[in-house]
Structures are given as structure tokens and as C-alpha cells.
XYZ file of N, CA and C in Angstrom:
243
model
N 88.172 1.393 81.430
C 87.408 2.120 80.433
C 87.914 1.775 79.039
N 86.987 1.689 78.112
C 87.383 1.460 76.733
C 87.977 2.740 76.155
N 88.966 2.590 75.333
C 89.592 3.765 74.728
C 88.825 4.182 73.482
N 88.779 5.481 73.260
C 88.188 6.023 72.044
C 86.683 6.222 72.070
N 85.987 5.880 73.152
C 84.529 6.056 73.163
C 84.074 7.173 74.108
N 84.972 7.707 74.916
C 84.609 8.746 75.872
C 85.055 10.116 75.364
N 84.251 11.166 75.617
C 84.678 12.505 75.209
C 85.841 12.983 76.081
N 86.582 13.933 75.549
C 87.731 14.461 76.280
C 87.257 15.308 77.454
N 87.769 15.041 78.624
C 87.416 15.752 79.853
C 88.557 16.709 80.167
N 88.300 18.009 80.016
C 89.375 18.988 80.146
C 88.880 20.228 80.891
N 89.797 21.113 81.205
C 89.444 22.351 81.894
C 88.867 23.340 80.886
N 87.758 23.992 81.280
C 87.107 25.008 80.458
C 86.679 26.154 81.369
N 86.404 27.298 80.752
C 85.916 28.463 81.482
C 84.482 28.721 81.056
N 83.607 28.833 82.039
C 82.222 29.220 81.805
C 82.086 30.691 82.177
N 81.497 31.490 81.258
C 81.369 32.921 81.498
C 79.919 33.341 81.357
N 79.418 34.088 82.340
C 78.076 34.663 82.302
C 78.157 35.927 81.456
N 77.406 35.999 80.365
C 77.512 37.134 79.451
C 76.858 38.392 80.002
N 75.942 38.261 80.977
C 75.282 39.456 81.514
C 76.092 40.119 82.619
N 76.855 39.348 83.386
C 77.607 39.930 84.504
C 79.120 39.812 84.336
N 79.591 39.161 83.303
C 81.020 38.902 83.071
C 81.658 38.074 84.186
N 80.854 37.364 84.959
C 81.352 36.435 85.976
C 81.845 35.189 85.258
N 83.021 34.711 85.618
C 83.592 33.528 84.963
C 84.199 32.615 86.009
N 84.169 31.328 85.708
C 84.793 30.359 86.599
C 85.394 29.230 85.783
N 86.454 28.690 86.341
C 87.202 27.611 85.694
C 86.782 26.292 86.318
N 86.434 25.333 85.475
C 86.054 24.005 85.934
C 86.419 22.996 84.855
N 86.076 21.753 85.076
C 86.352 20.715 84.083
C 85.044 20.275 83.452
N 85.077 19.993 82.145
C 83.876 19.605 81.427
C 84.253 18.869 80.152
N 83.249 18.202 79.571
C 83.447 17.558 78.278
C 83.010 18.466 77.135
N 82.401 19.607 77.457
C 81.981 20.543 76.421
C 83.198 21.173 75.762
N 83.054 21.461 74.503
C 84.135 22.084 73.767
C 83.682 23.390 73.154
N 84.619 24.205 72.747
C 84.299 25.487 72.140
C 85.445 25.899 71.227
N 85.107 26.668 70.207
C 86.139 27.190 69.313
C 86.767 28.457 69.880
N 86.042 29.131 70.797
C 86.559 30.340 71.424
C 87.468 29.968 72.584
N 88.502 30.767 72.784
C 89.391 30.566 73.923
C 89.558 31.891 74.650
N 89.996 31.799 75.898
C 90.236 32.993 76.699
C 91.436 32.721 77.595
N 92.200 33.762 77.874
C 93.353 33.627 78.766
C 92.860 33.804 80.192
N 93.161 32.862 81.057
C 92.711 32.868 82.447
C 93.761 33.527 83.332
N 93.448 33.725 84.604
C 94.327 34.408 85.553
C 95.679 33.726 85.719
N 95.740 32.425 85.484
C 97.005 31.702 85.641
C 97.905 31.808 84.410
N 97.434 32.511 83.372
C 98.237 32.714 82.172
C 97.995 31.698 81.076
N 97.232 30.656 81.335
C 96.944 29.632 80.331
C 95.673 29.975 79.572
N 95.565 29.454 78.347
C 94.361 29.636 77.539
C 93.482 28.410 77.659
N 92.174 28.666 77.836
C 91.200 27.591 77.989
C 90.032 27.840 77.047
N 89.297 26.794 76.663
C 88.082 26.986 75.877
C 87.062 27.793 76.674
N 86.330 28.671 75.999
C 85.353 29.548 76.637
C 83.951 29.124 76.246
N 83.100 28.912 77.247
C 81.694 28.593 77.018
C 80.868 29.693 77.647
N 80.064 30.383 76.835
C 79.263 31.510 77.312
C 77.889 31.025 77.756
N 77.446 31.547 78.909
C 76.159 31.175 79.489
C 75.284 32.413 79.656
N 73.967 32.227 79.550
C 73.038 33.336 79.752
C 72.757 33.563 81.229
N 72.660 32.505 82.004
C 72.331 32.621 83.426
C 73.256 31.729 84.243
N 73.828 32.308 85.300
C 74.618 31.549 86.267
C 74.165 31.974 87.660
N 74.847 31.482 88.668
C 74.501 31.874 90.030
C 74.751 33.361 90.273
N 75.555 34.005 89.438
C 75.841 35.424 89.601
C 74.719 36.308 89.061
N 73.862 35.770 88.175
C 72.822 36.604 87.589
C 71.405 36.091 87.821
N 71.255 34.889 88.353
C 69.916 34.337 88.580
C 69.301 34.994 89.812
N 68.053 35.486 89.720
C 67.425 36.200 90.844
C 67.342 35.380 92.128
N 67.160 34.089 92.038
C 67.057 33.266 93.241
C 68.363 33.266 94.030
N 69.487 33.200 93.333
C 70.781 33.124 94.009
C 71.331 34.489 94.403
N 70.916 35.546 93.709
C 71.440 36.877 94.019
C 70.635 37.577 95.098
N 69.494 37.023 95.492
C 68.665 37.638 96.520
C 67.709 38.674 95.977
N 67.596 38.800 94.684
C 66.697 39.772 94.077
C 65.364 39.152 93.707
N 65.137 37.936 94.167
C 63.889 37.222 93.910
C 62.786 37.835 94.763
N 61.685 38.217 94.146
C 60.594 38.852 94.869
C 59.467 37.854 95.082
N 58.938 37.840 96.291
C 57.803 36.985 96.601
C 56.540 37.819 96.445
N 55.629 37.335 95.640
C 54.403 38.074 95.356
C 53.357 37.786 96.436
N 52.700 38.825 96.899
C 51.626 38.691 97.869
C 50.325 38.557 97.087
N 49.981 37.336 96.743
C 48.834 37.093 95.879
C 47.526 37.427 96.592
N 47.402 37.071 97.856
C 46.140 37.333 98.556
C 45.879 38.838 98.640
N 46.880 39.632 98.881
C 46.707 41.076 98.908
C 46.327 41.635 97.554
N 46.854 41.082 96.505
C 46.529 41.537 95.155
C 45.080 41.228 94.809
N 44.613 40.067 95.232
C 43.221 39.695 94.959
C 42.278 40.633 95.698
N 42.588 40.937 96.959
C 41.753 41.867 97.737
C 41.724 43.253 97.105
N 42.868 43.731 96.637
C 42.916 45.036 95.977
C 42.070 45.041 94.714
N 42.138 43.952 93.957
C 41.344 43.847 92.737
C 39.850 43.879 93.062
N 39.439 43.096 94.043
C 38.022 43.056 94.417
C 37.549 44.406 94.942
N 38.390 45.079 95.704
C 38.011 46.402 96.238
C 37.872 47.418 95.106
N 38.797 47.381 94.171
C 38.799 48.344 93.070
C 37.620 48.130 92.137
N 37.304 46.900 91.816
C 36.271 46.599 90.823
C 35.003 46.016 91.446
N 34.756 46.348 92.698
C 33.551 45.846 93.358
C 32.325 46.467 92.699
N 31.272 45.686 92.627
C 30.028 46.161 92.013
C 29.400 47.189 92.947
N 29.014 48.296 92.393
C 28.434 49.378 93.192
C 26.964 49.517 92.933
């Protein structure tokens, strides 16, 4: 690899702001904010709006809509009389 052309690859903490779920991983992203992790070291903190801890698909709170039933209800309610 050529020196000086690659971003620094270091450990960072990603934190979900809605659930306060955080995980430590490696990334090239940087941040001015830091946070002390469970191991006692300080790492750059990157805040996220959605992670696997808050996304409805991964948490099991995803609802499947019954479209055919909704259409039938609409037709029944607004049927021409």
C-alpha cells in the first residue's frame, strides 16, 4: 500500500441515539466527540439515528399490512346504495 493516501482505520463507537445502544468496531470515520468505553479507554463517538436495536424490521415490531382486507372494508363502507 502507498503511504499517506489511505484514511486512518481505528476503533470507534457507534451509538444509537434513540435506544442508547452502542457497539465498538473499527472504521475510517472520525469524530470530535469521544466516549469512555467499558474497557476504560476513550474512543471517537459516532451517533446514529437507526441501528439494529431500533429498526422495526430487526426488532420484530414490523407490521405487515393486510391490503386486501383494507380494500374490502373500504368498498363495503363506501358502496353505492
